[in-house]
Short mmCIF file of C-alpha atoms in Angstrom, two decimals:
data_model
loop_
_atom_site.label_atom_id
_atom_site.label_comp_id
_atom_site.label_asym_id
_atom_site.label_seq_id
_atom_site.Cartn_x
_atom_site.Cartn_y
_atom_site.Cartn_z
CA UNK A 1034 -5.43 60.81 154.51
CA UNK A 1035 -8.17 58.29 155.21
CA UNK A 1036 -7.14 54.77 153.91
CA UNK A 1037 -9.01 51.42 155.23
CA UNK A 1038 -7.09 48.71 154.52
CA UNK A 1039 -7.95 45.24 152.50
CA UNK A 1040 -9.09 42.22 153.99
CA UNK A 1041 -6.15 40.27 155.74
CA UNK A 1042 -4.25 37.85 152.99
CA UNK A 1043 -0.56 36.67 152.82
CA UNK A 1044 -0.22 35.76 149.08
CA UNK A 1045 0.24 38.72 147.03
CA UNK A 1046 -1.70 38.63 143.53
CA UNK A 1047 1.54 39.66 140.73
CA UNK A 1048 3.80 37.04 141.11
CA UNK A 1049 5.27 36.27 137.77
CA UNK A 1050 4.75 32.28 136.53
CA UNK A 1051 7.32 31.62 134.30
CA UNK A 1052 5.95 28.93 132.82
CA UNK A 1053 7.06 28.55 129.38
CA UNK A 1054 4.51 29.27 126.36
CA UNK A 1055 4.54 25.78 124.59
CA UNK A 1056 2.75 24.04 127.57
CA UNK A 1057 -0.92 25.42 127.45
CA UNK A 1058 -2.24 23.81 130.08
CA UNK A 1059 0.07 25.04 132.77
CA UNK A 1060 -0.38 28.40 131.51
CA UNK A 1061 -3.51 28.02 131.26
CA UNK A 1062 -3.99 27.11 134.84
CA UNK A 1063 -1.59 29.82 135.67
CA UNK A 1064 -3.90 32.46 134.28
CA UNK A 1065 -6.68 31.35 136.06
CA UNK A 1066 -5.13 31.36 139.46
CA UNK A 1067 -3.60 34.53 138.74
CA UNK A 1068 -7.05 36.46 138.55
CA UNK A 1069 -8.04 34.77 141.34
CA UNK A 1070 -5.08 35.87 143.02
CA UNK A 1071 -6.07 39.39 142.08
CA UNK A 1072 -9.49 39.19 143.30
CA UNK A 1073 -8.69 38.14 146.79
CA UNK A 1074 -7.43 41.12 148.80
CA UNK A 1075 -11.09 42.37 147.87
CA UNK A 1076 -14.40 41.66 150.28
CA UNK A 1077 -17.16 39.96 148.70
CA UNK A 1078 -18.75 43.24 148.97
CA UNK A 1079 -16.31 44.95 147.26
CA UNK A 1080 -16.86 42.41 144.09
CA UNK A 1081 -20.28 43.25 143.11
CA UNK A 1082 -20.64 47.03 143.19
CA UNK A 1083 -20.04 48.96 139.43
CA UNK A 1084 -18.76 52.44 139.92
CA UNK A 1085 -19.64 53.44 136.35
CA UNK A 1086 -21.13 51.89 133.35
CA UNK A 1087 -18.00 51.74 131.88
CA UNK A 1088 -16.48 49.62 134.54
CA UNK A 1089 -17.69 45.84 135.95
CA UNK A 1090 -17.96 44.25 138.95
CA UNK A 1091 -15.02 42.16 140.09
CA UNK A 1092 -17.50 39.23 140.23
CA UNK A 1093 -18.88 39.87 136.45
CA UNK A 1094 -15.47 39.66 135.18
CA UNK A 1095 -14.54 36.39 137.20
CA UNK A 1096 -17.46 35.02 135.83
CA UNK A 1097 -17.12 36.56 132.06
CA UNK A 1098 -13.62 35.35 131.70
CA UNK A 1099 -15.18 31.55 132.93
CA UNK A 1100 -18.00 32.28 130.40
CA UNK A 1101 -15.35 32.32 127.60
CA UNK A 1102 -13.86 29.27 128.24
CA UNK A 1103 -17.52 27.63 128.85
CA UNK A 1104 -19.11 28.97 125.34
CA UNK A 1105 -16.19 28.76 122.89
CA UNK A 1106 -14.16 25.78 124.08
CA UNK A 1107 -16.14 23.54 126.24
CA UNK A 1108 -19.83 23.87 124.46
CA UNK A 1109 -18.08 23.49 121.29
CA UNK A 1110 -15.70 20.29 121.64
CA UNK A 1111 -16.56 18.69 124.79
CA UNK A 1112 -19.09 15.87 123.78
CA UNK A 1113 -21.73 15.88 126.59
CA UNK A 1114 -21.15 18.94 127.88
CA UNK A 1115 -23.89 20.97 130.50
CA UNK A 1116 -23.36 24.34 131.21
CA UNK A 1117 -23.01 24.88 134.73
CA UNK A 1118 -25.99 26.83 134.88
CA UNK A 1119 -27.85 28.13 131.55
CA UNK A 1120 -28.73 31.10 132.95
CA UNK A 1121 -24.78 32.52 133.33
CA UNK A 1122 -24.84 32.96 129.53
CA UNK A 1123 -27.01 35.90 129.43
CA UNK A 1124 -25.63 37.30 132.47
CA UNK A 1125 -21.98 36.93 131.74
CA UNK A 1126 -21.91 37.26 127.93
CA UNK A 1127 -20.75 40.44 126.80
CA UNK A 1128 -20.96 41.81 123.51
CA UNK A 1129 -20.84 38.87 121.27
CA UNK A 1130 -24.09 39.56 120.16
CA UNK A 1131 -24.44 36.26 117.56
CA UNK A 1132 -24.00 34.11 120.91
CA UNK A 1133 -27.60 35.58 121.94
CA UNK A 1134 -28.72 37.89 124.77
CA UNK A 1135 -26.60 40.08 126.99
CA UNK A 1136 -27.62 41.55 130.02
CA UNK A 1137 -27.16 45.75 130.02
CA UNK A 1138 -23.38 46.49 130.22
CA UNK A 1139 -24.55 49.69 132.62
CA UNK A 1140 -26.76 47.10 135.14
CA UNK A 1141 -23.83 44.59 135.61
CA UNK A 1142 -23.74 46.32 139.48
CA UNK A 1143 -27.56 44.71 139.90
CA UNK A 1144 -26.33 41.18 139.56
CA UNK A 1145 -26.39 40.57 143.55
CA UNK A 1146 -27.67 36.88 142.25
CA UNK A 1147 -25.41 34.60 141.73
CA UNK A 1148 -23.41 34.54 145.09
CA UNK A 1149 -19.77 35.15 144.61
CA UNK A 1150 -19.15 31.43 145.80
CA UNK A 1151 -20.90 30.66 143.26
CA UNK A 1152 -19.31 31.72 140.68
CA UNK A 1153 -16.52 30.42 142.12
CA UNK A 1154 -17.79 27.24 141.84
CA UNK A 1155 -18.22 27.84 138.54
CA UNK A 1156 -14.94 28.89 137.43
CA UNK A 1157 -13.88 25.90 139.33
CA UNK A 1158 -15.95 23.21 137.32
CA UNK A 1159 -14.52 24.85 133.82
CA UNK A 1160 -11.12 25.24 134.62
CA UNK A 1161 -11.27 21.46 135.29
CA UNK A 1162 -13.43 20.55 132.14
CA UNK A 1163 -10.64 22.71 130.34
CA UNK A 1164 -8.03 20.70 131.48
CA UNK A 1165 -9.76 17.68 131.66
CA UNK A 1166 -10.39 18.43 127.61
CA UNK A 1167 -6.90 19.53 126.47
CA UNK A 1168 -4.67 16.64 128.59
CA UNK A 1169 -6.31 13.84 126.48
CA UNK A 1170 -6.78 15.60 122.93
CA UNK A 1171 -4.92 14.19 119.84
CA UNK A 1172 -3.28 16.49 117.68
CA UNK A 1173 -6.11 16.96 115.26
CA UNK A 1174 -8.21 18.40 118.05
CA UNK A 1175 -5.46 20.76 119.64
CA UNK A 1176 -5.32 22.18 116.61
CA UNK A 1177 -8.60 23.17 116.62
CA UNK A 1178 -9.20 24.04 120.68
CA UNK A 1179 -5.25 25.24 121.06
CA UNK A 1180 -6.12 28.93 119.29
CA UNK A 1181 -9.28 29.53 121.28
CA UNK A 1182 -7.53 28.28 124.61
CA UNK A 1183 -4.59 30.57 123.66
CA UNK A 1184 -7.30 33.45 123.20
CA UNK A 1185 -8.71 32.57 125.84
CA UNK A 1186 -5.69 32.75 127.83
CA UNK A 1187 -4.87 36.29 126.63
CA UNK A 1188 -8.13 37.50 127.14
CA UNK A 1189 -8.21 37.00 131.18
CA UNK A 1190 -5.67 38.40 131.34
CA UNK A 1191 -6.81 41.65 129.86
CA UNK A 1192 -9.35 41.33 132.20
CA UNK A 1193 -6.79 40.71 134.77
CA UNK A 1194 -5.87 44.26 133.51
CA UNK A 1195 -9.30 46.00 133.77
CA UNK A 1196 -10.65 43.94 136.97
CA UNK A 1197 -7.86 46.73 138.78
CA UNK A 1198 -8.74 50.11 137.14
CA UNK A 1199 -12.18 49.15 138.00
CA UNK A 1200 -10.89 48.04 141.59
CA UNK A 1201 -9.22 51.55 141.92
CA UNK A 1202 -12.32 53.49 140.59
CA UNK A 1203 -15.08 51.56 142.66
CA UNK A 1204 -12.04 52.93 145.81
CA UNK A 1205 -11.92 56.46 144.31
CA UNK A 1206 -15.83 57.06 145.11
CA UNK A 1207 -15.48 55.41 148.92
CA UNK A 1208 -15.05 58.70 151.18
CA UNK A 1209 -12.87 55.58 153.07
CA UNK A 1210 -10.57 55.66 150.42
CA UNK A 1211 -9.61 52.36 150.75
CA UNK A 1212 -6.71 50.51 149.49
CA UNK A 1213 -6.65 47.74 147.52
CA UNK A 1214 -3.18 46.45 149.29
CA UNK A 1215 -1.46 48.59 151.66
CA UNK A 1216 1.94 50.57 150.23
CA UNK A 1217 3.90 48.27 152.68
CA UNK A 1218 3.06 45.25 151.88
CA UNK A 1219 3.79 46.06 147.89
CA UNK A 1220 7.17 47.82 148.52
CA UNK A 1221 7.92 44.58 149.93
CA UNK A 1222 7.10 42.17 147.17
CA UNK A 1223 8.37 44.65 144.20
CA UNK A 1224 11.60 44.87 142.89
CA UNK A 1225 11.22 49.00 143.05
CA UNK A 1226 14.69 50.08 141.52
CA UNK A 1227 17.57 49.20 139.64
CA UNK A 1228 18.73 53.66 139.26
CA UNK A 1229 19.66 55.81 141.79
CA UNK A 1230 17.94 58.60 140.26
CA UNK A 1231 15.08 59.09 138.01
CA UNK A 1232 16.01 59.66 134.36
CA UNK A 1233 17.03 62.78 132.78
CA UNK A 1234 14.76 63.68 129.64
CA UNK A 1235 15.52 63.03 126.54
CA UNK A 1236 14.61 62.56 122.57
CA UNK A 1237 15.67 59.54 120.35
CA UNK A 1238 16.08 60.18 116.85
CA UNK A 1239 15.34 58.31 113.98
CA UNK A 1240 15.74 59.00 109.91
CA UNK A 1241 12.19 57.67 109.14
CA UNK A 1242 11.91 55.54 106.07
CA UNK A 1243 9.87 52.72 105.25
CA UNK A 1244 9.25 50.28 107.62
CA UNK A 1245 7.02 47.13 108.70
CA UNK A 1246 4.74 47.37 111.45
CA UNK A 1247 2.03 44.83 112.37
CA UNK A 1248 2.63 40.80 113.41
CA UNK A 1249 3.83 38.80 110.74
CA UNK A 1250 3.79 34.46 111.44
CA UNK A 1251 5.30 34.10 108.43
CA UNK A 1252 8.66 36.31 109.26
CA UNK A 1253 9.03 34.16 112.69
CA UNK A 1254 6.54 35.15 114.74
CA UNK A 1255 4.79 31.93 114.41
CA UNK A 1256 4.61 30.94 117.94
CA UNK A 1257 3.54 34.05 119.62
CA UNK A 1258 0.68 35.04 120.39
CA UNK A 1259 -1.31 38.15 118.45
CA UNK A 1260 -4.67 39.73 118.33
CA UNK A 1261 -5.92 39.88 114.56
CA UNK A 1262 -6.52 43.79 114.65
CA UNK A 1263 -2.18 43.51 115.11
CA UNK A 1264 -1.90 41.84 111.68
CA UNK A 1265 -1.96 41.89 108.66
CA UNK A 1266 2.03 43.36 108.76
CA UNK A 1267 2.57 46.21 106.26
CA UNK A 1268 4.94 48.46 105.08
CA UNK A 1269 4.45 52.63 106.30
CA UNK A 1270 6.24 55.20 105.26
CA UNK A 1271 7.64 57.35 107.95
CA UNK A 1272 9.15 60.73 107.90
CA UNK A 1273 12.17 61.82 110.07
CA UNK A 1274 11.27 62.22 114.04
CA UNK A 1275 12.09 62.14 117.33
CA UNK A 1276 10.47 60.41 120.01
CA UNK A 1277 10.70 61.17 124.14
CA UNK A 1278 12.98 59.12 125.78
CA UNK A 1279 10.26 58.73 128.64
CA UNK A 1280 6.45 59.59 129.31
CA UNK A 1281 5.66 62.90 130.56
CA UNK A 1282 5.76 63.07 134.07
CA UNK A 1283 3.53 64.63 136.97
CA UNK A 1284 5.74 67.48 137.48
CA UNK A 1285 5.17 68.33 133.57
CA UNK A 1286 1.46 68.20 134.03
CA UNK A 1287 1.62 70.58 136.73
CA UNK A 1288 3.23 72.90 134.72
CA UNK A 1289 0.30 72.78 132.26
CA UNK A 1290 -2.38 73.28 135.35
CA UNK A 1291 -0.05 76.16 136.37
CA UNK A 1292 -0.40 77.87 132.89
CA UNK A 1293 -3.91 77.36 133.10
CA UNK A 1294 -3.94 74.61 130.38
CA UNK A 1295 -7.08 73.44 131.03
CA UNK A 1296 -8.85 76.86 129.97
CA UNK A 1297 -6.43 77.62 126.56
CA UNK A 1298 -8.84 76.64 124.17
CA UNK A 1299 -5.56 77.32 121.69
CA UNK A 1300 -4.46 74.18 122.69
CA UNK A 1301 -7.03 72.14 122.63
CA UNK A 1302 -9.38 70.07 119.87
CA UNK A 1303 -13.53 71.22 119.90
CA UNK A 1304 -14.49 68.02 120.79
CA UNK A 1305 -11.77 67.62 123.75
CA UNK A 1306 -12.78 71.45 125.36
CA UNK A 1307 -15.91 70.91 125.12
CA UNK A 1308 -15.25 67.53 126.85
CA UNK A 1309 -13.26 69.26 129.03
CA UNK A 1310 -15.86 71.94 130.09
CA UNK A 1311 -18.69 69.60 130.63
CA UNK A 1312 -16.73 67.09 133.21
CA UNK A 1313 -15.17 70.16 134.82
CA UNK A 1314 -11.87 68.70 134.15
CA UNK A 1315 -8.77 70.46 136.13
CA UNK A 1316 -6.72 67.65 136.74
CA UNK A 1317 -5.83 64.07 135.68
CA UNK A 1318 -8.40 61.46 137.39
CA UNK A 1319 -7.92 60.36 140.43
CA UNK A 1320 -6.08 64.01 141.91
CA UNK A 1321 -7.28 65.87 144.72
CA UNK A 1322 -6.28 69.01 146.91
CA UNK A 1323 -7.04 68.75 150.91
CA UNK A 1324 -7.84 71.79 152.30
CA UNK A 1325 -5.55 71.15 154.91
CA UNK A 1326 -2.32 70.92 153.23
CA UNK A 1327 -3.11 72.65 149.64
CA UNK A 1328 -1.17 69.85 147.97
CA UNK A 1329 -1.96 67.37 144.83
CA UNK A 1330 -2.77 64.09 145.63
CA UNK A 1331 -3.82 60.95 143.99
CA UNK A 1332 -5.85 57.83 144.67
CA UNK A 1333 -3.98 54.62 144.04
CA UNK A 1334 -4.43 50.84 143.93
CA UNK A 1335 -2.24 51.77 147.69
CA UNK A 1336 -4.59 53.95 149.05
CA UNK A 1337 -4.19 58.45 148.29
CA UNK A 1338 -0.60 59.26 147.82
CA UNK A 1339 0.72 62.28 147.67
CA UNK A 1340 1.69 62.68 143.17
CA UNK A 1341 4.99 61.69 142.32
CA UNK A 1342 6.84 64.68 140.34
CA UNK A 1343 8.81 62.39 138.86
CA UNK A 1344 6.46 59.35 137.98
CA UNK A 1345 4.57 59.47 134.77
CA UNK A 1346 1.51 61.02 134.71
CA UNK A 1347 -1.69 58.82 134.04
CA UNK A 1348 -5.68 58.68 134.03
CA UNK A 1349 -5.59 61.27 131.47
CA UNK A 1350 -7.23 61.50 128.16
CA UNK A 1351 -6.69 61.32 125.00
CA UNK A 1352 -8.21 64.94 124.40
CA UNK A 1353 -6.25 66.09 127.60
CA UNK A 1354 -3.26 63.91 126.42
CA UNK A 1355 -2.52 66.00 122.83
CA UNK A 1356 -3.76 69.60 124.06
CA UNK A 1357 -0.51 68.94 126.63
CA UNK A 1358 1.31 67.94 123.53
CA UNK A 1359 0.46 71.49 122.18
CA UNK A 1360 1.34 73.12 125.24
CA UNK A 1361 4.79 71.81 124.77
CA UNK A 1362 5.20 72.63 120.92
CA UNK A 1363 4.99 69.08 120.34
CA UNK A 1364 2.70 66.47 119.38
CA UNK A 1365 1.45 62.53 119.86
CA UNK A 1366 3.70 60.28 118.35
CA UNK A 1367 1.70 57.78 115.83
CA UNK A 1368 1.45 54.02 116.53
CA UNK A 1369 3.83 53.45 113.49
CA UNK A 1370 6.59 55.47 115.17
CA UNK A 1371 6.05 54.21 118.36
CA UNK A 1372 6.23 50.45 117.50
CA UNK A 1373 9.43 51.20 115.10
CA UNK A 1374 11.28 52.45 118.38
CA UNK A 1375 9.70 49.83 120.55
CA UNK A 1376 10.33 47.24 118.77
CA UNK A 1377 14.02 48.06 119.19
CA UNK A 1378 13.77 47.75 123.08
CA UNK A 1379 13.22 44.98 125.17
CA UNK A 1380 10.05 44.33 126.42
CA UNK A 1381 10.52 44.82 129.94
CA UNK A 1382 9.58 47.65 132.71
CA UNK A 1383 7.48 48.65 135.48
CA UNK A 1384 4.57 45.73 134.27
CA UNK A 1385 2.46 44.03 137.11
CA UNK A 1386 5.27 41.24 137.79
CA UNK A 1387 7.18 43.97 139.49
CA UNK A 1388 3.97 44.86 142.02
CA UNK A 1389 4.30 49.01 141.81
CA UNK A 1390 0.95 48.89 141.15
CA UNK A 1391 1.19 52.20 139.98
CA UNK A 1392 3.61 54.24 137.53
CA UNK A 1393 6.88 54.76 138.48
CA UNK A 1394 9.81 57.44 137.51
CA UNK A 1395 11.49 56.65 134.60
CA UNK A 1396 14.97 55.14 135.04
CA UNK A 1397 13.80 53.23 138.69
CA UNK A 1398 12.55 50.23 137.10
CA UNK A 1399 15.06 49.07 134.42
CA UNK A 1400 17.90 50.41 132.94
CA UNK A 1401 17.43 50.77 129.66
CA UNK A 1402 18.38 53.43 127.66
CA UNK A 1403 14.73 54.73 127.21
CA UNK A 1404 11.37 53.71 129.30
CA UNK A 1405 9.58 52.15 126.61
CA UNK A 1406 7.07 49.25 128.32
CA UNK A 1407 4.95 49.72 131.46
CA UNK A 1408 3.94 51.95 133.52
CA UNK A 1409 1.45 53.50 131.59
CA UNK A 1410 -0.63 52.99 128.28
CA UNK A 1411 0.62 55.56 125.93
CA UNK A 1412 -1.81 57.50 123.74
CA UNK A 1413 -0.79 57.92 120.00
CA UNK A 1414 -2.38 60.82 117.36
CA UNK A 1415 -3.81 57.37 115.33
CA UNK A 1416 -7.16 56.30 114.89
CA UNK A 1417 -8.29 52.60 115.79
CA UNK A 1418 -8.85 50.98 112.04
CA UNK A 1419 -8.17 48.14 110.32
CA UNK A 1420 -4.70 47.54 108.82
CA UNK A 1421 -4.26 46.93 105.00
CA UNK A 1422 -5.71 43.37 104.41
CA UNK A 1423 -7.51 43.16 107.69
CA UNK A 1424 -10.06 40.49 107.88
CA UNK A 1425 -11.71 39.63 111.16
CA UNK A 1426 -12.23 35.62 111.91
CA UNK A 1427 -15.32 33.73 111.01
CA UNK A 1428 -17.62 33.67 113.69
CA UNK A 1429 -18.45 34.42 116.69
CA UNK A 1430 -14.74 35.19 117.61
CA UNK A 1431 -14.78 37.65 114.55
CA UNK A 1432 -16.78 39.62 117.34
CA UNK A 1433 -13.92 40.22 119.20
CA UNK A 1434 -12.10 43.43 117.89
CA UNK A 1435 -12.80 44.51 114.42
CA UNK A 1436 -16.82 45.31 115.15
CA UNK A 1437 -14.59 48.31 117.76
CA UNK A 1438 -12.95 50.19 114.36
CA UNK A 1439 -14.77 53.40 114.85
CA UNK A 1440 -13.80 56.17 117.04
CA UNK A 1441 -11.76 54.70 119.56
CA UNK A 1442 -7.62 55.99 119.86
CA UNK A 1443 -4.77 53.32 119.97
CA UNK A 1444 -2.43 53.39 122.62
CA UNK A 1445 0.61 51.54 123.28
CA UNK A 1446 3.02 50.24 125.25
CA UNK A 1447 1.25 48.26 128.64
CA UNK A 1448 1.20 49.73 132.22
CA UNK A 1449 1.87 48.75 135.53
CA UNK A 1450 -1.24 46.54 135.62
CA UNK A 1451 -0.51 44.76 132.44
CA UNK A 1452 0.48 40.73 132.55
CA UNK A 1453 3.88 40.86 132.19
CA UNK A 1454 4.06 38.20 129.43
CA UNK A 1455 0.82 40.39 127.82
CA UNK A 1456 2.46 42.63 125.92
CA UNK A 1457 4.23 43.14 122.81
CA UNK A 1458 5.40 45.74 120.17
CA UNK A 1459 2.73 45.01 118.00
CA UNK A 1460 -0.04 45.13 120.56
CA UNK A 1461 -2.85 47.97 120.07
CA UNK A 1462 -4.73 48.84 123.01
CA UNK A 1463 -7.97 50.96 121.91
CA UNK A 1464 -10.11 53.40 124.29
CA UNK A 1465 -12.49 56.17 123.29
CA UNK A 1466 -10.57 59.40 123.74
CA UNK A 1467 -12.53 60.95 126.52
CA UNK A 1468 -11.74 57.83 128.67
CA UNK A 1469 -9.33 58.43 131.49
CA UNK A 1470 -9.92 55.29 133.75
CA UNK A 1471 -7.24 53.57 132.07
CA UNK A 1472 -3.93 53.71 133.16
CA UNK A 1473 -3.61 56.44 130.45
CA UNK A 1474 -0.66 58.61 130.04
CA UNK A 1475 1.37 60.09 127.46
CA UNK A 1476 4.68 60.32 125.13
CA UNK A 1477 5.60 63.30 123.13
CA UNK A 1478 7.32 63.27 119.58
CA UNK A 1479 8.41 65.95 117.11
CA UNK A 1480 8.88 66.05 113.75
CA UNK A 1481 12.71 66.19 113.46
#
């Protein structure tokens, strides 16, 4: 397999900061390092190209993550203030569409202007007018500055998250299939396993009832952090069920392409088949078959690999997702049931602290009972919608997921890309269901 390797670098990008949550500042900083971290294995080149209109530029998102901080914190509280350049707010605003003019989500590739350096320079100048603005402020205006910063803070870090699948699919149409950092040089930094063998599969029961989903500050979750699509937290009604013990694996999926899955339209929704049909789907994203060898591989953050039976499978669907849920008798769990069993486990797995980089077989990468967190997004049967009570924020912030409440599919859990300190039971990750970019897999659940 062809793999051209990144440019030469000796830091690697997913070292955990453990730097506790009450000092903002440091974790601020943290953050900001960190997806700098993440964007230097890649060339300059590399950082401007768009694979898709779905994805961005590695530059656009260094420079849309800066853009926050610059619009809602520093323009807003920093007497005095000059943007850095006037111009970077139509370029690097993106869909906050009370803040003014965006430029075209599907042209972000066009932006050869600025230079990468600078929007370095950029990011450089806020990060310090950040800091320069919080170290000084009296309590009255970290009250007002702290939630936005915190936001802030959470929201680089999702773009920490998406600045790699869009890394792996800019790789994925190189004929060079390059890597984004050699498999050697990540073996060596992550903490790969804890079992000696990957684990066995298995359901976990549970009698249903009526139970509280959502965050609640008022029931001592005060001091963490939550989007406001997670909240208000309200009371479901849940019926007896049973819920995998771990995703479902490569070696299941090829089962389904062996049973010609793909073409059963018995399994499958209208919408997904003829999603299905049109892209020519066969296989998850990202899988290919040399000629000379016959065998399924995959492109990966480390260059093609050969698929993993036992690793979760991912880049798949939502529509791809329940017709293998079908296949199997079974079905997508809801978010309700997933977040009552999650919320029973730690939150801890194969997350980008541990620098896999890419899913891993359940039971290698902690040894808990069932692999709840990590390694890949999990899709769930429910639609993206408000909760009971649900009101967005006033202003421009309000923009930031509520305006999304039409048909997109929640999935759960975080992935091998997600900030370690990122995720939580409560979270709800939201794609369209024909998306498979994502690190996207699956967990089955039955009705008990």
């Amino acid at each position: 397999m062809t793999m051209d390797g990144p440019s030469p670098h000796t830091t690697l990008p997913f070292a955990p900061s453990h730097i506790a949550r009450a000092d903002l500042t440091a974790r601020f900083l943290a953050v900001r390092r960190q997806t700098e971290a993440l964007a230097a294995p890649l060339d300059p080149e590399d950082q401007v190209v768009q694979s898709m209109a779905d994805c961005s530029p590695t530059k656009w998102h260094l420079g849309h993550t800066t853009w926050f901080f610059e619009r809602f914190v520093l323009m807003s509280f920093l007497p005095g203030y000059r943007p850095f350049d006037p111009g970077f707010d139509h370029l690097f605003n993106s869909y906050y569409v009370s803040l003014g003019s965006r430029h075209p989500r599907p042209q972000r590739g066009l932006l050869t202007r600025p230079p990468l350096a600078r929007v370095l320079a950029w990011r450089d100048s806020v990060t310090h007018a950040v800091t320069g603005l919080l170290d000084p402020a009296d309590a009255g205006l970290r009250a007002r500055i702290d939630p936005l910063i915190e936001t802030g803070v959470h929201h680089e870090q999702q773009h920490q998250e998406l600045l790699l699948m869009d890394v792996l699919h800019l790789f994925s149409c190189n004929p060079l299939r390059p890597a984004y950092l050699p498999a050697d040089i990540m073996d060596s930094a992550a903490t790969m396993a804890v079992a000696s063998k990957p684990q066995a599969p298995g359901w976990i029961d549970h009698d249903g009832g009526i139970h509280a989903i959502g965050h609640d500050p008022a029931a001592g979750d005060a001091d963490d952090f939550a989007y406001d699509n997670e909240g208000p937290r309200h009371d479901v009604l849940l019926r007896p069920f049973r819920l995998a013990n771990r995703p479902v694996t490569n070696g299941d999926w090829l089962e389904f392409i062996a049973e010609d899955g793909y073409g059963r339209a018995e399994f499958w929704l209208s919408d997904g088949i003829a999603e299905t049909q049109a892209q020519g789907w066969t296989a998850p994203l990202y899988w290919f078959r040399p000629e000379e060898d016959g065998l399924w591989w995959t492109m990966s953050l480390r260059g093609p690999e050969p698929v993993d039976l036992d690793a979760p499978v991912v880049h798949v669907s939502q529509y791809e997702a329940d017709a293998f849920a079908r296949f199997r008798g079974c079905r997508l769990p809801t978010e309700a049931e997933w977040e009552v069993v999650a919320a029973q486990a730690p939150v801890a797995g194969n997350l980008l602290p541990r620098g896999a980089l890419r899913p891993m077989p359940a039971g290698t990468t902690t040894p808990s009972p069932a692999q709840i967190y990590g390694d890949v997004w999990e899709w769930t049967s429910s639609a993206y919608g408000p909760y009971p009570g649900f009101k967005p924020p006033v202003g421009a912030i309000g923009e930031y997921n509520g305006k999304f409440m039409a048909n997109q599919m929640v999935l759960r859990g975080g992935c091998c890309v997600t900030p370690g300190d990122h995720i939580r039971p409560s979270y709800r990750n939201f794609f369209y269901p024909r998306q498979r970019w994502a690190f996207s897999g699956l967990r089955l659940a039955t009705d008990a």
